Structures are given as structure tokens and as C-alpha cells.
Amino acid sequence: FYYRSGEKRHKLSKYIGEHHSDPMGRDNFWTTNASSLIFVALSALRKLDYVGCPEYNHLYNLRLILKTLIIKYTKQNPVEILFEKTLNDSQLSEFRSFLGFRDDIRSDILTTALTALELFKEPEYDASLLTAHNTLDLSSLRKKPSIVYVIIPEEEIERLSLFISLFYTTVFKTLKEGGLNPENIPVY
């Protein structure tokens, strides 16, 4: 899916946060911190791919990870253990700065992040399943003649706008990356 590289995880977390932010900019603190928390959790999920657990690498589980942070544990939260085992120092530092906030502030940041991920609240819901697998190799678009048809029922456009936007952004960026390389076929 879209968040395979660190840069793409960062962009996805920012996009999700901004997609649900106050247009007047009054909640920048909450959106920025929620986006950072989403990025950290996405990074941990991505690492699960490398240890042979790709079936956990989708956005429904991202939401579950964040929901688990709400629960008060007498010992260490299992998500904290997961993060300590999967995150690099920079990502772990980002997560620890989140833990450094007062309980009420942490709760509001988590609420902002979970609200942004509302589309992924049910595992059976197709939006969750859309992020579980990737069957489209965008890098091949400039290597061999291709046509991509995107068919979305009109009544689904608003609900799936996040995916539509991410898809087109990724396609155009991939096509643009080919530049003037003579080995790549032109885009029409």
C-alpha cells in the first residue's frame, strides 16, 4: 500500500490528519501531534512486514494500535512494547514525547487521530481491506504500454475520497519520477 517508504508514511499521516482538520487552523496542535502519532504507529506496522507478519500491515490495525493506547495498564502497555521492539531511535523519541503529555492532552490527541481514521473502524469494511493488499505495480506504468481504468460508483466517491486522492497522487508522482529517461515510454 501507499505507506511502504518512510517518506510516504509521513505524507500519509499528514494527509490523514489534514483531511480531518479544522479549515480555520485552530486545531494545528492536535492535528500535528495526531499526524506524528499516526506516523509512528504506521512505522511500527511497516516493521511487522519485515519480521514475517504482513497480514497485520493495514490501516484497521493502525486504528487498533491507537485505541490500545487509551487503555490504562498496571504494567507497560503492549503497544509500548511493540514500539520499543520495532521503532528506530527517532521514532521512539517521537512516541515518548507523546507519552510526556498530560493524560487529558494525550487523550485529545488520540481522539483526533482516531477520528481521522474513522473510515477504518470495522475490519470487514472494505476501506480496511483496501489497505491490506497491493496488487498494482505502479512502477511498470512507464515500462510497458498500460491503461488504468478507475471505476468508482458515484455514491462512493465522497466516502472513498481519501483513497482516490492517495491513488492519483501516487500515480502522478510515479509517472513524473520517470522524467525524460529514454528507457521510459511517454505518458499521454
Tab-separated table of N, CA and C in Angstrom, residues 30-127:
chain	number	residue	atom	x	y	z
A	30	TRP	N	-3.376	19.772	17.750
A	30	TRP	CA	-3.959	18.423	17.793
A	30	TRP	C	-3.662	17.675	16.499
A	31	THR	N	-3.827	18.347	15.358
A	31	THR	CA	-3.603	17.709	14.064
A	31	THR	C	-2.138	17.312	13.901
A	32	THR	N	-1.228	18.199	14.247
A	32	THR	CA	0.197	17.921	14.118
A	32	THR	C	0.602	16.742	14.992
A	33	ASN	N	0.152	16.734	16.231
A	33	ASN	CA	0.519	15.645	17.136
A	33	ASN	C	-0.167	14.341	16.760
A	34	ALA	N	-1.415	14.422	16.294
A	34	ALA	CA	-2.108	13.209	15.844
A	34	ALA	C	-1.410	12.640	14.613
A	35	SER	N	-0.999	13.504	13.682
A	35	SER	CA	-0.277	13.046	12.492
A	35	SER	C	1.043	12.382	12.870
A	36	SER	N	1.746	12.950	13.828
A	36	SER	CA	3.007	12.354	14.285
A	36	SER	C	2.769	10.983	14.904
A	37	LEU	N	1.732	10.877	15.709
A	37	LEU	CA	1.407	9.602	16.339
A	37	LEU	C	1.011	8.557	15.288
A	38	ILE	N	0.237	8.969	14.290
A	38	ILE	CA	-0.138	8.065	13.194
A	38	ILE	C	1.118	7.602	12.459
A	39	PHE	N	2.048	8.516	12.203
A	39	PHE	CA	3.289	8.158	11.525
A	39	PHE	C	4.075	7.119	12.324
A	40	VAL	N	4.186	7.318	13.627
A	40	VAL	CA	4.925	6.373	14.476
A	40	VAL	C	4.263	4.997	14.429
A	41	ALA	N	2.939	4.967	14.540
A	41	ALA	CA	2.230	3.687	14.508
A	41	ALA	C	2.344	3.022	13.137
A	42	LEU	N	2.274	3.812	12.060
A	42	LEU	CA	2.464	3.267	10.708
A	42	LEU	C	3.861	2.663	10.562
A	43	SER	N	4.856	3.315	11.141
A	43	SER	CA	6.229	2.812	11.074
A	43	SER	C	6.354	1.475	11.783
A	44	ALA	N	5.698	1.340	12.935
A	44	ALA	CA	5.722	0.061	13.659
A	44	ALA	C	5.027	-1.026	12.851
A	45	LEU	N	3.893	-0.695	12.252
A	45	LEU	CA	3.190	-1.667	11.409
A	45	LEU	C	4.061	-2.095	10.233
A	46	ARG	N	4.745	-1.150	9.645
A	46	ARG	CA	5.596	-1.451	8.496
A	46	ARG	C	6.704	-2.425	8.881
A	47	LYS	N	7.248	-2.249	10.078
A	47	LYS	CA	8.311	-3.150	10.533
A	47	LYS	C	7.797	-4.581	10.680
A	48	LEU	N	6.513	-4.756	10.965
A	48	LEU	CA	5.956	-6.097	11.086
A	48	LEU	C	6.049	-6.852	9.762
A	49	ASP	N	6.047	-6.127	8.660
A	49	ASP	CA	6.241	-6.742	7.345
A	49	ASP	C	7.596	-7.431	7.278
A	50	TYR	N	8.615	-6.784	7.837
A	50	TYR	CA	9.976	-7.291	7.746
A	50	TYR	C	10.212	-8.505	8.633
A	51	VAL	N	9.385	-8.711	9.634
A	51	VAL	CA	9.564	-9.859	10.532
A	51	VAL	C	8.579	-10.976	10.203
A	52	GLY	N	8.020	-10.918	8.996
A	52	GLY	CA	7.174	-12.003	8.537
A	52	GLY	C	5.724	-11.934	8.965
A	53	CYS	N	5.220	-10.740	9.253
A	53	CYS	CA	3.825	-10.591	9.658
A	53	CYS	C	3.095	-9.575	8.775
A	54	PRO	N	3.122	-9.730	7.455
A	54	PRO	CA	2.498	-8.724	6.587
A	54	PRO	C	0.980	-8.649	6.731
A	55	GLU	N	0.374	-9.708	7.256
A	55	GLU	CA	-1.087	-9.698	7.392
A	55	GLU	C	-1.575	-8.650	8.396
A	56	TYR	N	-0.691	-8.118	9.217
A	56	TYR	CA	-1.081	-7.085	10.183
A	56	TYR	C	-0.892	-5.677	9.637
A	57	ASN	N	-0.347	-5.564	8.451
A	57	ASN	CA	0.060	-4.286	7.896
A	57	ASN	C	-1.077	-3.619	7.118
A	58	HIS	N	-2.105	-3.169	7.839
A	58	HIS	CA	-3.174	-2.408	7.200
A	58	HIS	C	-3.743	-1.394	8.190
A	59	LEU	N	-4.545	-0.468	7.675
A	59	LEU	CA	-4.955	0.685	8.473
A	59	LEU	C	-5.981	0.372	9.556
A	60	TYR	N	-6.691	-0.727	9.452
A	60	TYR	CA	-7.565	-1.124	10.563
A	60	TYR	C	-6.710	-1.397	11.801
A	61	ASN	N	-5.597	-2.100	11.607
A	61	ASN	CA	-4.715	-2.379	12.742
A	61	ASN	C	-4.038	-1.120	13.270
A	62	LEU	N	-3.811	-0.157	12.406
A	62	LEU	CA	-3.303	1.136	12.870
A	62	LEU	C	-4.281	1.729	13.890
A	63	ARG	N	-5.547	1.678	13.553
A	63	ARG	CA	-6.587	2.201	14.459
A	63	ARG	C	-6.618	1.399	15.769
A	64	LEU	N	-6.470	0.075	15.682
A	64	LEU	CA	-6.444	-0.757	16.895
A	64	LEU	C	-5.264	-0.409	17.798
A	65	ILE	N	-4.114	-0.171	17.183
A	65	ILE	CA	-2.935	0.213	17.963
A	65	ILE	C	-3.218	1.495	18.735
A	66	LEU	N	-3.787	2.480	18.057
A	66	LEU	CA	-4.065	3.756	18.723
A	66	LEU	C	-5.124	3.587	19.807
A	67	LYS	N	-6.141	2.770	19.562
A	67	LYS	CA	-7.172	2.526	20.586
A	67	LYS	C	-6.572	1.862	21.821
A	68	THR	N	-5.589	0.995	21.620
A	68	THR	CA	-4.947	0.313	22.743
A	68	THR	C	-4.203	1.303	23.631
A	69	LEU	N	-3.746	2.407	23.051
A	69	LEU	CA	-3.041	3.414	23.859
A	69	LEU	C	-3.971	4.118	24.850
A	70	ILE	N	-5.272	4.032	24.638
A	70	ILE	CA	-6.236	4.674	25.537
A	70	ILE	C	-6.343	3.907	26.849
A	71	ILE	N	-6.188	2.606	26.784
A	71	ILE	CA	-6.387	1.731	27.943
A	71	ILE	C	-5.275	1.945	28.960
A	72	LYS	N	-5.661	2.033	30.223
A	72	LYS	CA	-4.683	2.163	31.308
A	72	LYS	C	-4.274	0.763	31.765
A	73	TYR	N	-2.996	0.489	31.718
A	73	TYR	CA	-2.478	-0.805	32.140
A	73	TYR	C	-1.718	-0.638	33.446
A	74	THR	N	-1.765	-1.671	34.300
A	74	THR	CA	-0.994	-1.617	35.542
A	74	THR	C	0.492	-1.780	35.236
A	75	LYS	N	0.785	-2.526	34.188
A	75	LYS	CA	2.169	-2.657	33.727
A	75	LYS	C	2.283	-1.914	32.411
A	76	GLN	N	3.317	-2.177	31.670
A	76	GLN	CA	3.545	-1.475	30.404
A	76	GLN	C	2.501	-1.873	29.358
A	77	ASN	N	2.013	-0.877	28.644
A	77	ASN	CA	1.045	-1.075	27.563
A	77	ASN	C	1.689	-1.935	26.468
A	78	PRO	N	0.957	-2.939	25.926
A	78	PRO	CA	1.540	-3.787	24.872
A	78	PRO	C	1.992	-3.006	23.634
A	79	VAL	N	1.334	-1.879	23.350
A	79	VAL	CA	1.751	-1.067	22.210
A	79	VAL	C	3.117	-0.447	22.476
A	80	GLU	N	3.361	-0.036	23.707
A	80	GLU	CA	4.676	0.498	24.050
A	80	GLU	C	5.760	-0.560	23.840
A	81	ILE	N	5.444	-1.800	24.184
A	81	ILE	CA	6.399	-2.897	23.987
A	81	ILE	C	6.642	-3.101	22.491
A	82	LEU	N	5.567	-3.105	21.694
A	82	LEU	CA	5.693	-3.238	20.242
A	82	LEU	C	6.558	-2.118	19.670
A	83	PHE	N	6.293	-0.886	20.104
A	83	PHE	CA	7.050	0.256	19.590
A	83	PHE	C	8.524	0.160	19.962
A	84	GLU	N	8.808	-0.259	21.185
A	84	GLU	CA	10.207	-0.380	21.611
A	84	GLU	C	10.952	-1.423	20.779
A	85	LYS	N	10.239	-2.441	20.320
A	85	LYS	CA	10.881	-3.502	19.548
A	85	LYS	C	10.976	-3.183	18.057
A	86	THR	N	10.160	-2.260	17.550
A	86	THR	CA	10.097	-2.051	16.104
A	86	THR	C	10.560	-0.674	15.630
A	87	LEU	N	10.557	0.331	16.481
A	87	LEU	CA	10.859	1.685	16.033
A	87	LEU	C	12.336	2.020	16.155
A	88	ASN	N	12.808	2.914	15.292
A	88	ASN	CA	14.178	3.400	15.431
A	88	ASN	C	14.198	4.483	16.520
A	89	ASP	N	15.378	4.972	16.859
A	89	ASP	CA	15.516	5.919	17.971
A	89	ASP	C	14.698	7.189	17.765
A	90	SER	N	14.711	7.711	16.551
A	90	SER	CA	13.974	8.940	16.260
A	90	SER	C	12.466	8.739	16.441
A	91	GLN	N	11.948	7.631	15.919
A	91	GLN	CA	10.519	7.341	16.037
A	91	GLN	C	10.134	7.081	17.495
A	92	LEU	N	11.002	6.376	18.195
A	92	LEU	CA	10.740	6.101	19.613
A	92	LEU	C	10.753	7.393	20.422
A	93	SER	N	11.638	8.300	20.084
A	93	SER	CA	11.682	9.606	20.748
A	93	SER	C	10.382	10.377	20.501
A	94	GLU	N	9.881	10.312	19.268
A	94	GLU	CA	8.618	10.963	18.927
A	94	GLU	C	7.477	10.383	19.775
A	95	PHE	N	7.456	9.068	19.917
A	95	PHE	CA	6.423	8.419	20.715
A	95	PHE	C	6.558	8.801	22.193
A	96	ARG	N	7.772	8.843	22.698
A	96	ARG	CA	7.982	9.203	24.113
A	96	ARG	C	7.567	10.650	24.382
A	97	SER	N	7.720	11.515	23.384
A	97	SER	CA	7.260	12.893	23.584
A	97	SER	C	5.735	12.917	23.699
A	98	PHE	N	5.054	12.059	22.964
A	98	PHE	CA	3.597	11.923	23.111
A	98	PHE	C	3.255	11.447	24.523
A	99	LEU	N	3.989	10.447	25.018
A	99	LEU	CA	3.726	9.928	26.368
A	99	LEU	C	3.996	10.976	27.447
A	100	GLY	N	4.829	11.969	27.124
A	100	GLY	CA	5.163	13.012	28.091
A	100	GLY	C	4.036	14.021	28.343
A	101	PHE	N	3.028	14.037	27.488
A	101	PHE	CA	1.895	14.942	27.691
A	101	PHE	C	1.045	14.476	28.862
A	102	ARG	N	0.325	15.420	29.444
A	102	ARG	CA	-0.649	15.074	30.488
A	102	ARG	C	-1.689	14.115	29.913
A	103	ASP	N	-2.355	13.356	30.782
A	103	ASP	CA	-3.360	12.371	30.348
A	103	ASP	C	-4.452	12.990	29.485
A	104	ASP	N	-4.946	14.170	29.883
A	104	ASP	CA	-6.043	14.779	29.124
A	104	ASP	C	-5.590	15.214	27.727
A	105	ILE	N	-4.357	15.682	27.611
A	105	ILE	CA	-3.832	16.090	26.307
A	105	ILE	C	-3.600	14.859	25.440
A	106	ARG	N	-3.008	13.800	26.023
A	106	ARG	CA	-2.819	12.545	25.277
A	106	ARG	C	-4.156	12.016	24.772
A	107	SER	N	-5.161	12.082	25.617
A	107	SER	CA	-6.491	11.610	25.240
A	107	SER	C	-7.050	12.403	24.061
A	108	ASP	N	-6.878	13.723	24.078
A	108	ASP	CA	-7.369	14.563	22.973
A	108	ASP	C	-6.604	14.294	21.678
A	109	ILE	N	-5.303	14.065	21.770
A	109	ILE	CA	-4.506	13.745	20.585
A	109	ILE	C	-4.966	12.410	20.000
A	110	LEU	N	-5.172	11.428	20.876
A	110	LEU	CA	-5.653	10.118	20.413
A	110	LEU	C	-7.034	10.230	19.777
A	111	THR	N	-7.901	11.039	20.361
A	111	THR	CA	-9.238	11.236	19.802
A	111	THR	C	-9.147	11.842	18.404
A	112	THR	N	-8.259	12.815	18.233
A	112	THR	CA	-8.058	13.431	16.920
A	112	THR	C	-7.565	12.396	15.918
A	113	ALA	N	-6.601	11.584	16.316
A	113	ALA	CA	-6.064	10.553	15.414
A	113	ALA	C	-7.133	9.521	15.072
A	114	LEU	N	-7.887	9.072	16.062
A	114	LEU	CA	-8.920	8.061	15.812
A	114	LEU	C	-10.050	8.609	14.953
A	115	THR	N	-10.373	9.872	15.137
A	115	THR	CA	-11.399	10.496	14.296
A	115	THR	C	-10.939	10.534	12.845
A	116	ALA	N	-9.669	10.844	12.651
A	116	ALA	CA	-9.126	10.870	11.290
A	116	ALA	C	-9.155	9.492	10.643
A	117	LEU	N	-9.111	8.451	11.458
A	117	LEU	CA	-9.099	7.076	10.950
A	117	LEU	C	-10.469	6.407	11.034
A	118	GLU	N	-11.500	7.188	11.180
A	118	GLU	CA	-12.864	6.668	11.329
A	118	GLU	C	-13.252	5.732	10.178
A	119	LEU	N	-12.737	5.991	9.005
A	119	LEU	CA	-13.041	5.182	7.826
A	119	LEU	C	-12.611	3.725	8.003
A	120	PHE	N	-11.679	3.485	8.920
A	120	PHE	CA	-11.107	2.151	9.090
A	120	PHE	C	-11.558	1.477	10.383
A	121	LYS	N	-12.728	1.818	10.881
A	121	LYS	CA	-13.129	1.314	12.197
A	121	LYS	C	-13.650	-0.109	12.205
A	122	GLU	N	-14.053	-0.652	11.080
A	122	GLU	CA	-14.572	-2.018	11.027
A	122	GLU	C	-13.669	-2.879	10.162
A	123	PRO	N	-13.227	-4.047	10.665
A	123	PRO	CA	-12.327	-4.875	9.862
A	123	PRO	C	-12.981	-5.435	8.603
A	124	GLU	N	-14.278	-5.642	8.625
A	124	GLU	CA	-14.968	-6.185	7.461
A	124	GLU	C	-15.261	-5.106	6.426
A	125	TYR	N	-15.149	-3.860	6.843
A	125	TYR	CA	-15.456	-2.728	5.989
A	125	TYR	C	-14.441	-2.670	4.854
A	126	ASP	N	-14.882	-2.461	3.659
A	126	ASP	CA	-13.987	-2.525	2.510
A	126	ASP	C	-12.825	-1.529	2.575
A	127	ALA	N	-12.984	-0.400	3.261
A	127	ALA	CA	-11.887	0.565	3.374
A	127	ALA	C	-10.711	-0.045	4.128
